[in-house]
CSV table of C-alpha atoms in Angstrom, one decimal:
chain,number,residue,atom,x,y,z
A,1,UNK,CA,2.2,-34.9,-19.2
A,2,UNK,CA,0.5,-32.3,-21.8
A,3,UNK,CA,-1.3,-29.5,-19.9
A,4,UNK,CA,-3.9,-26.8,-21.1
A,5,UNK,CA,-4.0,-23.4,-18.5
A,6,UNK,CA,-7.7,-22.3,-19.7
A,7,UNK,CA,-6.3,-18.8,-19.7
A,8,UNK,CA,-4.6,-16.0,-21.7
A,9,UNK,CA,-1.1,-14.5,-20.6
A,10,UNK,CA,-1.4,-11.0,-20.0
A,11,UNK,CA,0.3,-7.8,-18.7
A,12,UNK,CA,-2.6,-7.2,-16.7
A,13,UNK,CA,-1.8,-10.0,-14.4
A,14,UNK,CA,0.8,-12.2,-14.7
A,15,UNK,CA,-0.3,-14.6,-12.6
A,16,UNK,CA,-0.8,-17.4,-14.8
A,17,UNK,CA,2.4,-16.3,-16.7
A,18,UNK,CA,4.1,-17.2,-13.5
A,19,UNK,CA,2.5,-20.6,-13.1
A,20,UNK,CA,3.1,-21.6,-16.6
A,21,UNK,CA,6.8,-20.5,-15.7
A,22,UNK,CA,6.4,-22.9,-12.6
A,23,UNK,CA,5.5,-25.8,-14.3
A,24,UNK,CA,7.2,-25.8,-17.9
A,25,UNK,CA,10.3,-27.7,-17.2
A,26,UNK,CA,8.2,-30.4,-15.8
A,27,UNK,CA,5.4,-30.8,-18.5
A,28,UNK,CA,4.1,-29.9,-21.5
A,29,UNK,CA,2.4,-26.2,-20.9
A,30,UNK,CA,-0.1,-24.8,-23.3
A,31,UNK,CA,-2.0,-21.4,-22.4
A,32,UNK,CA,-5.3,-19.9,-23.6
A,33,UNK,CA,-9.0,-19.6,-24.1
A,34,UNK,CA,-9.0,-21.0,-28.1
A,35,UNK,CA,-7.3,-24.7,-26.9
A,36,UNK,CA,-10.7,-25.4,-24.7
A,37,UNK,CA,-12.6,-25.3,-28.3
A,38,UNK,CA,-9.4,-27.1,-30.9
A,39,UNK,CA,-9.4,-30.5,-31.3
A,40,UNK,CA,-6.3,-29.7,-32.6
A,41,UNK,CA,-4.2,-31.2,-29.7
A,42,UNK,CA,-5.5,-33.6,-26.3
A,43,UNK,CA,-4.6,-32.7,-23.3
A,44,UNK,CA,-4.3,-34.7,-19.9
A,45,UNK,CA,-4.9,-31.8,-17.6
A,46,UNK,CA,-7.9,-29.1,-18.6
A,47,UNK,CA,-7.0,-26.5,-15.9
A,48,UNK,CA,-9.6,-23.6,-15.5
A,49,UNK,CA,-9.0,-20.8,-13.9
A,50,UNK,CA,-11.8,-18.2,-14.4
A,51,UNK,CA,-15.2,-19.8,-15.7
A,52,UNK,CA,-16.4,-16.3,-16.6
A,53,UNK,CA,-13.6,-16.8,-19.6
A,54,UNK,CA,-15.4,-19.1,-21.1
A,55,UNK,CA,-18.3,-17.0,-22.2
A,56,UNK,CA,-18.6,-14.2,-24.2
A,57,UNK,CA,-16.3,-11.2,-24.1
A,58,UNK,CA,-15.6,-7.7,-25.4
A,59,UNK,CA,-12.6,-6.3,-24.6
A,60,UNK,CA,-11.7,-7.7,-21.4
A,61,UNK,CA,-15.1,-7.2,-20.2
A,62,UNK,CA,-17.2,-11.1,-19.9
A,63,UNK,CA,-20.5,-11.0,-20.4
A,64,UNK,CA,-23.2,-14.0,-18.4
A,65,UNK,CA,-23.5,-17.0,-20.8
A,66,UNK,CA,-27.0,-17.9,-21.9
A,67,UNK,CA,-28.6,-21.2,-21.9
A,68,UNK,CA,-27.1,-22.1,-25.1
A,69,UNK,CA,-23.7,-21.5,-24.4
A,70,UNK,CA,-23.5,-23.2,-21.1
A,71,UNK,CA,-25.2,-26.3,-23.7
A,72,UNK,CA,-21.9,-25.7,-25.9
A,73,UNK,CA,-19.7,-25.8,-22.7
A,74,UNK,CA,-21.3,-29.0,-20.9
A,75,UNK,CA,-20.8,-30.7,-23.9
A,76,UNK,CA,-17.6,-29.7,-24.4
A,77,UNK,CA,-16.9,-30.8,-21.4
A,78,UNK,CA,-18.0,-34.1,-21.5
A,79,UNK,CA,-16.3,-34.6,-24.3
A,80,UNK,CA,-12.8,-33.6,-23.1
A,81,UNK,CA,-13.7,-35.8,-19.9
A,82,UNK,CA,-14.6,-38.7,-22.6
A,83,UNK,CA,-11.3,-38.1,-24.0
A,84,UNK,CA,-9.8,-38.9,-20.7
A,85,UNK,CA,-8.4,-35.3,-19.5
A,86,UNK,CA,-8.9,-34.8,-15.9
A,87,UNK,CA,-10.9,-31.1,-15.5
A,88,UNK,CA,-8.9,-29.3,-12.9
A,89,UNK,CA,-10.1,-25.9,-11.4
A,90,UNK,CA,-8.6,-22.9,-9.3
A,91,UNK,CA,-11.1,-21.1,-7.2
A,92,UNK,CA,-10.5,-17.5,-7.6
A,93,UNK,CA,-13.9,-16.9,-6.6
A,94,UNK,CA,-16.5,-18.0,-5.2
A,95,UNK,CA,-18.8,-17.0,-8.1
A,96,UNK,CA,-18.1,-14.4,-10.8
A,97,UNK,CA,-17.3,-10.3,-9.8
A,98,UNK,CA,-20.6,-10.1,-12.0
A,99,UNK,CA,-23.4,-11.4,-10.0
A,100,UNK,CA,-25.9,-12.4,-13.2
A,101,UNK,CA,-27.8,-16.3,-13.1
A,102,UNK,CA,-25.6,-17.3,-16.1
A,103,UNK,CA,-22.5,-16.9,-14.2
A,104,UNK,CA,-24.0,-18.5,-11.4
A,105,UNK,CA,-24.9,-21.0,-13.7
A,106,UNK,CA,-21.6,-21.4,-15.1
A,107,UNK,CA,-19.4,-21.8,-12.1
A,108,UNK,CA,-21.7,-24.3,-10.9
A,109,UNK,CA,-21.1,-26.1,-14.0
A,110,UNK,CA,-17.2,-26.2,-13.4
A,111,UNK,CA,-17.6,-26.7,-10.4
A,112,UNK,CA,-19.5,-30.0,-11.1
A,113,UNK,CA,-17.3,-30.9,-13.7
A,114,UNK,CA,-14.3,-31.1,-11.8
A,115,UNK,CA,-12.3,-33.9,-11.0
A,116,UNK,CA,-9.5,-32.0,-9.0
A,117,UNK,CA,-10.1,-28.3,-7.2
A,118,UNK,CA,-7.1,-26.2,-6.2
A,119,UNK,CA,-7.9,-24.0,-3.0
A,120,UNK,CA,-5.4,-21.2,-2.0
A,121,UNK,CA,-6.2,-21.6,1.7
A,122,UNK,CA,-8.6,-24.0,3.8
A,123,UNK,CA,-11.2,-21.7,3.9
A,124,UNK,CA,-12.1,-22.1,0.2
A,125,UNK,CA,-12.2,-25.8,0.6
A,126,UNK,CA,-14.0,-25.5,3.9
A,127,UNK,CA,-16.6,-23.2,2.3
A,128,UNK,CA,-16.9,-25.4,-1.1
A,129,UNK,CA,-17.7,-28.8,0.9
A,130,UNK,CA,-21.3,-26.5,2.4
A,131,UNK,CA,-21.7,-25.8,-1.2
A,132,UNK,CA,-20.9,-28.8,-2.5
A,133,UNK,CA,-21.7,-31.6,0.2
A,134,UNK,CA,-22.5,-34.5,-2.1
A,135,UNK,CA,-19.7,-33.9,-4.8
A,136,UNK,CA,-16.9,-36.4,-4.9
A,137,UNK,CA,-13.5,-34.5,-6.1
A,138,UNK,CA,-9.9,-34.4,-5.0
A,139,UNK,CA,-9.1,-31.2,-3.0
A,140,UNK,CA,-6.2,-29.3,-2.3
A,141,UNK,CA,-4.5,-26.7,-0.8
A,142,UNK,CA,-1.9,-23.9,-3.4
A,143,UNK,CA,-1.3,-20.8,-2.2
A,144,UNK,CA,-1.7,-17.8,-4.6
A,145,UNK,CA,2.2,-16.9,-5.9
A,146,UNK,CA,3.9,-13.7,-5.0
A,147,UNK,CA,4.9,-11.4,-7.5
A,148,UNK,CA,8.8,-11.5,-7.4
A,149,UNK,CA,8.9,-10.6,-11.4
A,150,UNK,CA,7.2,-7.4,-10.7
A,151,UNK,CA,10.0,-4.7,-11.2
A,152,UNK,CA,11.1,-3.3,-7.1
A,153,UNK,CA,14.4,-1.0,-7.6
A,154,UNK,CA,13.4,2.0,-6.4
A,155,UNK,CA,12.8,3.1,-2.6
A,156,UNK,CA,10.5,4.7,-0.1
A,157,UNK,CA,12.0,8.3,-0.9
A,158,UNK,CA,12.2,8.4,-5.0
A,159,UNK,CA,8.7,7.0,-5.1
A,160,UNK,CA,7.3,9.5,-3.1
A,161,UNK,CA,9.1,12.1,-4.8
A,162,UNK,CA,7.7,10.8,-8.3
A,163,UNK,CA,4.1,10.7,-6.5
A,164,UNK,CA,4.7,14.2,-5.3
A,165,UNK,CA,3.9,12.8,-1.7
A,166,UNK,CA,5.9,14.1,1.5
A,167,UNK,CA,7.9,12.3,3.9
A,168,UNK,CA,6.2,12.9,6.8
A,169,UNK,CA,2.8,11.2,5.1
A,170,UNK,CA,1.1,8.5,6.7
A,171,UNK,CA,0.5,6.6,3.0
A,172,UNK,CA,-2.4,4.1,2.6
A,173,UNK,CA,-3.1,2.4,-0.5
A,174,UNK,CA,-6.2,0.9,-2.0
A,175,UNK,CA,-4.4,-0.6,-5.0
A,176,UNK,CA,-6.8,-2.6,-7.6
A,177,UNK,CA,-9.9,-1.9,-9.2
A,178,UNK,CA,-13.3,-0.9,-7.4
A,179,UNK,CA,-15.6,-3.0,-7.5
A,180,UNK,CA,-18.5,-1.0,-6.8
A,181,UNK,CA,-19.7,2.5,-5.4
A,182,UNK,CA,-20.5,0.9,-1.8
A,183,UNK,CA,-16.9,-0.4,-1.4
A,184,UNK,CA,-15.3,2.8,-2.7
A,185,UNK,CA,-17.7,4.7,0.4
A,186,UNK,CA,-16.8,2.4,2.9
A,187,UNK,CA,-13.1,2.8,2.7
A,188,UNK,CA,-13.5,6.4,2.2
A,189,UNK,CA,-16.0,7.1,4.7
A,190,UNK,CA,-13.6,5.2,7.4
A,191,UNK,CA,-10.2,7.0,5.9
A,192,UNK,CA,-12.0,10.5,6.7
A,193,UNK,CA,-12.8,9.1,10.1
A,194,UNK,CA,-8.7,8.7,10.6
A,195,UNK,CA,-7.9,11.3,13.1
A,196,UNK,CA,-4.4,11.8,11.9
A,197,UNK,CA,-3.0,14.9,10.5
A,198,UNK,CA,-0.6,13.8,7.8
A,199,UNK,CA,-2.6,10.8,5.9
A,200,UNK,CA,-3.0,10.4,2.1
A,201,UNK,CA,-5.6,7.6,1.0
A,202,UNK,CA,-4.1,6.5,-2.3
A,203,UNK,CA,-7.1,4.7,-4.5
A,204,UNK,CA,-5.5,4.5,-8.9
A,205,UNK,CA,-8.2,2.8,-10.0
A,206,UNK,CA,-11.3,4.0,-8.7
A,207,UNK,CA,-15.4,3.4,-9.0
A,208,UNK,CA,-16.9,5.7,-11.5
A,209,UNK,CA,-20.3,3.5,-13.4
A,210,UNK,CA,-17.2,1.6,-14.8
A,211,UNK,CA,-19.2,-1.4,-15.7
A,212,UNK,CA,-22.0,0.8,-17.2
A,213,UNK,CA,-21.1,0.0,-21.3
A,214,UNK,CA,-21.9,3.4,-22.0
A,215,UNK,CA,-19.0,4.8,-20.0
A,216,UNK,CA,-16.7,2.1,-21.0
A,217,UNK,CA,-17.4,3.0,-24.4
A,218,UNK,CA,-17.0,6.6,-24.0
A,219,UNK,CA,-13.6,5.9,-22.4
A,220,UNK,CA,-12.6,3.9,-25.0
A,221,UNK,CA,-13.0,6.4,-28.0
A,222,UNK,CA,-11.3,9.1,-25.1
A,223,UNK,CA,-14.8,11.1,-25.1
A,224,UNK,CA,-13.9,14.2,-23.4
A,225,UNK,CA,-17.4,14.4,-21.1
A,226,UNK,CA,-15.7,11.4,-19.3
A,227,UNK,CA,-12.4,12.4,-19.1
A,228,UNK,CA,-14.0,15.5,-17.7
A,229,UNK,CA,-16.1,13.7,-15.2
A,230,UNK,CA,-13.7,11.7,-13.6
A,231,UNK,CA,-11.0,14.5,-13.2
A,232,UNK,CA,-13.9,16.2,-11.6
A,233,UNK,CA,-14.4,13.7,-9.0
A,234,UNK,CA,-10.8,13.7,-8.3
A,235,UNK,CA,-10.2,17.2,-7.7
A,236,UNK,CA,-13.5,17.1,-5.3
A,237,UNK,CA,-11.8,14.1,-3.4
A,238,UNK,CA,-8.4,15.7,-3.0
A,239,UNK,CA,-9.7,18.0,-0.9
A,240,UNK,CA,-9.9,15.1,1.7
A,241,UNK,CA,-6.6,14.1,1.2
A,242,UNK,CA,-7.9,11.1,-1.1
A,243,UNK,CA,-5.5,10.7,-4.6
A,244,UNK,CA,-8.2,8.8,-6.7
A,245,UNK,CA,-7.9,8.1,-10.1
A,246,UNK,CA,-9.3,5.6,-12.8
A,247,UNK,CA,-6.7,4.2,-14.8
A,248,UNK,CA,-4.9,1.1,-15.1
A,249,UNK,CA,-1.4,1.4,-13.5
A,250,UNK,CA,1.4,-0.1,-15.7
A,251,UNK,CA,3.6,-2.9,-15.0
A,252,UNK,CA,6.9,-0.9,-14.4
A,253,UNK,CA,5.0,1.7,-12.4
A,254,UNK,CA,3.5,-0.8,-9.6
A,255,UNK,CA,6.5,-0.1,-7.2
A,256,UNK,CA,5.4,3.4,-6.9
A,257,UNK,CA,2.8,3.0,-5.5
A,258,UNK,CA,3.6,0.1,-3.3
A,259,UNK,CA,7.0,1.6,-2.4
A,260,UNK,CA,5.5,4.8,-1.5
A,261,UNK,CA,3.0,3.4,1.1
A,262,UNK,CA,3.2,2.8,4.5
A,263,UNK,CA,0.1,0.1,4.4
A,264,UNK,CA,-1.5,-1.8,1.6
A,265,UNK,CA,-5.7,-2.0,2.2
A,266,UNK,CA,-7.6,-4.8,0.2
A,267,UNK,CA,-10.8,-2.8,-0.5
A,268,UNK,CA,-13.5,-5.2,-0.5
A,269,UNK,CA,-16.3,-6.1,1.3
A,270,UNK,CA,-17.2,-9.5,-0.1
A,271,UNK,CA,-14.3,-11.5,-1.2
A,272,UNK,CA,-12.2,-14.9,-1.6
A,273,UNK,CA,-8.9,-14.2,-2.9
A,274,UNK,CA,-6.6,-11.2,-3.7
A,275,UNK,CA,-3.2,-11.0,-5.6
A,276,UNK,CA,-2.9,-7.9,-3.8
A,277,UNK,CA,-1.8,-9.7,-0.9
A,278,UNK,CA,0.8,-11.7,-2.0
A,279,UNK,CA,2.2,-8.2,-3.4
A,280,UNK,CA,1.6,-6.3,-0.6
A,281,UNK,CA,3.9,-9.1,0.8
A,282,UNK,CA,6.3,-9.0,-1.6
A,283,UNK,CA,6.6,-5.0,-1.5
A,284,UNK,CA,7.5,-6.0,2.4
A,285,UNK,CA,4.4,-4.1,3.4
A,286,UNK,CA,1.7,-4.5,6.1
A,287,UNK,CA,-1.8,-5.7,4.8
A,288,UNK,CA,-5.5,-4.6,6.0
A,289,UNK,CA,-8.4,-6.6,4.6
A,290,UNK,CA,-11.3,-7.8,4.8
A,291,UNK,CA,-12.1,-10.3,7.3
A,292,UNK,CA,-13.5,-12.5,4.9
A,293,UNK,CA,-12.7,-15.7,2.6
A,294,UNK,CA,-9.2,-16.7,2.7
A,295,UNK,CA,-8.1,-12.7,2.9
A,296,UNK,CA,-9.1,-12.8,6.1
A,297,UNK,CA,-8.0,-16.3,6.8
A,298,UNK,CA,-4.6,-15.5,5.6
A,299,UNK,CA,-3.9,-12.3,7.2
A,300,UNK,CA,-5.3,-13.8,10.5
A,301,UNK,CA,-2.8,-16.5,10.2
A,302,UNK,CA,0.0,-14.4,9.2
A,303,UNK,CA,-1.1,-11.4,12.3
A,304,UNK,CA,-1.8,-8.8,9.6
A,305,UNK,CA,-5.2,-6.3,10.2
A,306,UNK,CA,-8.7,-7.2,9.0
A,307,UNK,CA,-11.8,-5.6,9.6
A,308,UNK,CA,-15.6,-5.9,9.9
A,309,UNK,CA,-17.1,-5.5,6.7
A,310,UNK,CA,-20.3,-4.4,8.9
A,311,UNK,CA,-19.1,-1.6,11.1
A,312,UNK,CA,-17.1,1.0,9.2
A,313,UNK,CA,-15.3,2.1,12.6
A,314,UNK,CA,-13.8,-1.0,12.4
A,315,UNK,CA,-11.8,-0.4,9.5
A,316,UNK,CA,-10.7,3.4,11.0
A,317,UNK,CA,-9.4,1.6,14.3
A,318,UNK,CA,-6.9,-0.6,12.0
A,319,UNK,CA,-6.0,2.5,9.6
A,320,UNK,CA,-4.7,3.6,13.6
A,321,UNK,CA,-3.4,0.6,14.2
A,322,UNK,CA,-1.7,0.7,10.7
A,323,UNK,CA,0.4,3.2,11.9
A,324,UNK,CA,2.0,1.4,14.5
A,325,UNK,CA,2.3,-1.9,12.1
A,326,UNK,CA,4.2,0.4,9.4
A,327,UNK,CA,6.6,1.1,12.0
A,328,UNK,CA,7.6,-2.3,13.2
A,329,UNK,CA,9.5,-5.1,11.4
A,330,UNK,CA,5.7,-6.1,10.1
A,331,UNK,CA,6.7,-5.6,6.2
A,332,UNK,CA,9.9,-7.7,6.4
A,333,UNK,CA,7.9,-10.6,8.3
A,334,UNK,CA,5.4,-10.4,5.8
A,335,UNK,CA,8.2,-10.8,2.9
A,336,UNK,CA,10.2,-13.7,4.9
A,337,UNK,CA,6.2,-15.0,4.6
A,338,UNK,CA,5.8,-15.2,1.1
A,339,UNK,CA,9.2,-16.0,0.4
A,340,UNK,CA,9.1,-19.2,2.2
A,341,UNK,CA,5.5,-20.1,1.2
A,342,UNK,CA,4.6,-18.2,-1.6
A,343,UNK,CA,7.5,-19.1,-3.9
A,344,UNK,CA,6.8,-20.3,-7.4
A,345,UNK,CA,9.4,-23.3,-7.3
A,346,UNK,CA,7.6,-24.8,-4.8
A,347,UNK,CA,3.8,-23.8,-6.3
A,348,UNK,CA,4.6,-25.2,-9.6
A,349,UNK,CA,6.2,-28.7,-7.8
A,350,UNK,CA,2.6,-28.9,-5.7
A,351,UNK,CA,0.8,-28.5,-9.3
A,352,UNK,CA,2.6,-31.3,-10.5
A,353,UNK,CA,2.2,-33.7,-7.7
A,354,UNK,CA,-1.8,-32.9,-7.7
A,355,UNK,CA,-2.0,-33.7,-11.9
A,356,UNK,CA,-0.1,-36.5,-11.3
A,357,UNK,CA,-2.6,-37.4,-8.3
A,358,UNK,CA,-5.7,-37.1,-10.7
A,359,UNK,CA,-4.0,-39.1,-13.1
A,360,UNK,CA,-3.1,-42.5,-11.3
């Protein structure tokens, strides 16, 4: 069996690095974007992850296809299909992070084209079939991976001593990118609300215009006015006992922050998926999220917190509740979780038997 992942490795994510590890004794693996459009090799399995990868992009930044391109892609498509690969797609989302018709466009495009889709929980499939009543595809159910290959040698103690962070803390951390200036006020405006003495809200990469292409462009040439900017709004949260920052934290530097906390929160308010959960788990740390898309699903199932993306209090009663969970054997439950589930053995052996489905 010869399979294309539509997707680049990074160091970003190593997500699909670990998939590709999953499934490389069993097949023949290829990875990236630049396969999709090389007639260079056929493939039997066309797996796309992210649709937004298939259109334009600077930097890491995609940018909505127009009506042209998505002509280039559904005939692409076809052809592939006419070639006799099977199109297979993981929903990561529900529709792009950038809410722009030609993404909408897009994903409804895979989404059409699709002979087999991968959910990571039933909600995802359970939402797709309202989307999707009429459409006639194989389903199926793959959890995200955890992230085992992340480095974890250090403990509670030395990464709060590298973070400058006391003992005695109550640590939360809001560990991935902002999205947006409403989510970054929600989860602050309900961490104020905490009535706890010792709390830190711990937020690396936070929400300053960072999709505005004038500010990503000043931080890419290092401008000084937006260095300056963004220090400024981090000296103005510390005062509320918020460590906000906006940079991307390195590989070898994750466990710092995970190890250092006593709870991860999944920031969003509109969401399907999150690797952050799966690392959370791994980190053997109590989630909050969202109660929304499989998050919510998930952490339900697994007796984790969620709250109401409507009612801000909501979120303050679990940071309380938090408290208690980071206490109690929550963490190593969550671990034995994600060991037994979540493993990439068993995720790359449930990718196989689903190709091999689509191909019989």
């Amino acid at each position: 069996m010869k399979i294309l992942i539509v997707a680049n490795e990074t160091e970003r994510n190593t997500f699909i690095t670990n998939l590709v590890s999953s499934i490389q004794n069993l097949a023949d693996v290829y990875t990236g974007i630049s396969h999709f459009w090389s007639d260079e090799n056929s493939f039997d399995i066309i797996h796309i992850h992210w649709p937004e990868h298939l259109s334009y992009k600077v930097n890491r930044k995609s940018f909505p296809p127009y009506l042209g391109r998505l002509k280039k892609i559904k005939t692409r498509l076809d052809f592939l299909k006419k070639q006799g690969s099977k199109i297979v797609y993981t929903r990561h989302n529900v529709q792009s992070n950038e809410n722009e018709k030609g993404f909408k466009q897009l994903y409804d495009l895979i989404n059409t084209n699709a002979s087999g889709i991968i959910h990571m929980a039933k909600y995802s499939l359970d939402e797709y079939k309202i989307h999707y009543p009429k459409k006639n595809v194989e389903h199926t159910i793959i959890p995200h991976g955890w992230y085992n290959n992340i480095p974890n040698i250090i403990d509670k103690k030395s990464a709060r001593n590298f973070l400058n962070i006391d003992k005695n803390t109550f640590v939360i951390l809001a560990f991935g990118a902002i999205r947006n200036i409403k989510e970054e006020n929600f989860i602050i405006k309900a961490f104020k609300q905490l009535n706890h003495k010792d709390k830190l809200l711990i937020i690396p990469r936070g929400y300053y215009n960072n999709e505005i292409l004038l500010y990503r462009f000043l931080d890419f040439i290092k401008f000084p006015l937006y260095k300056y900017i963004t220090k400024k709004k981090s000296k103005r949260l510390s005062t509320n006992k918020i460590q906000w920052n906006q940079e991307f934290t390195a590989i070898d530097k994750i466990q710092y922050y995970f190890n250092a906390a006593d709870i991860i929160l999944i920031p969003r308010l509109n969401i399907l998926n999150s690797g952050n959960v799966p690392m959370a788990f791994y980190f053997k740390k109590p989630v909050i999220g969202p109660n929304k898309g499989n998050v919510g699903y998930i952490l339900n199932e697994t007796n984790n917190l969620v709250f109401n993306t409507d009612d801000i209090t909501t979120l303050t009663t679990k940071f309380e509740d938090g408290i208690t969970y980071s206490k109690s054997s929550k963490g190593q439950e969550n671990y034995e979780y994600a060991k037994t589930n979540w493993n990439w053995e068993t995720i790359g052996k449930n990718h196989l038997e689903f190709y091999n489905k689509l191909l019989l």
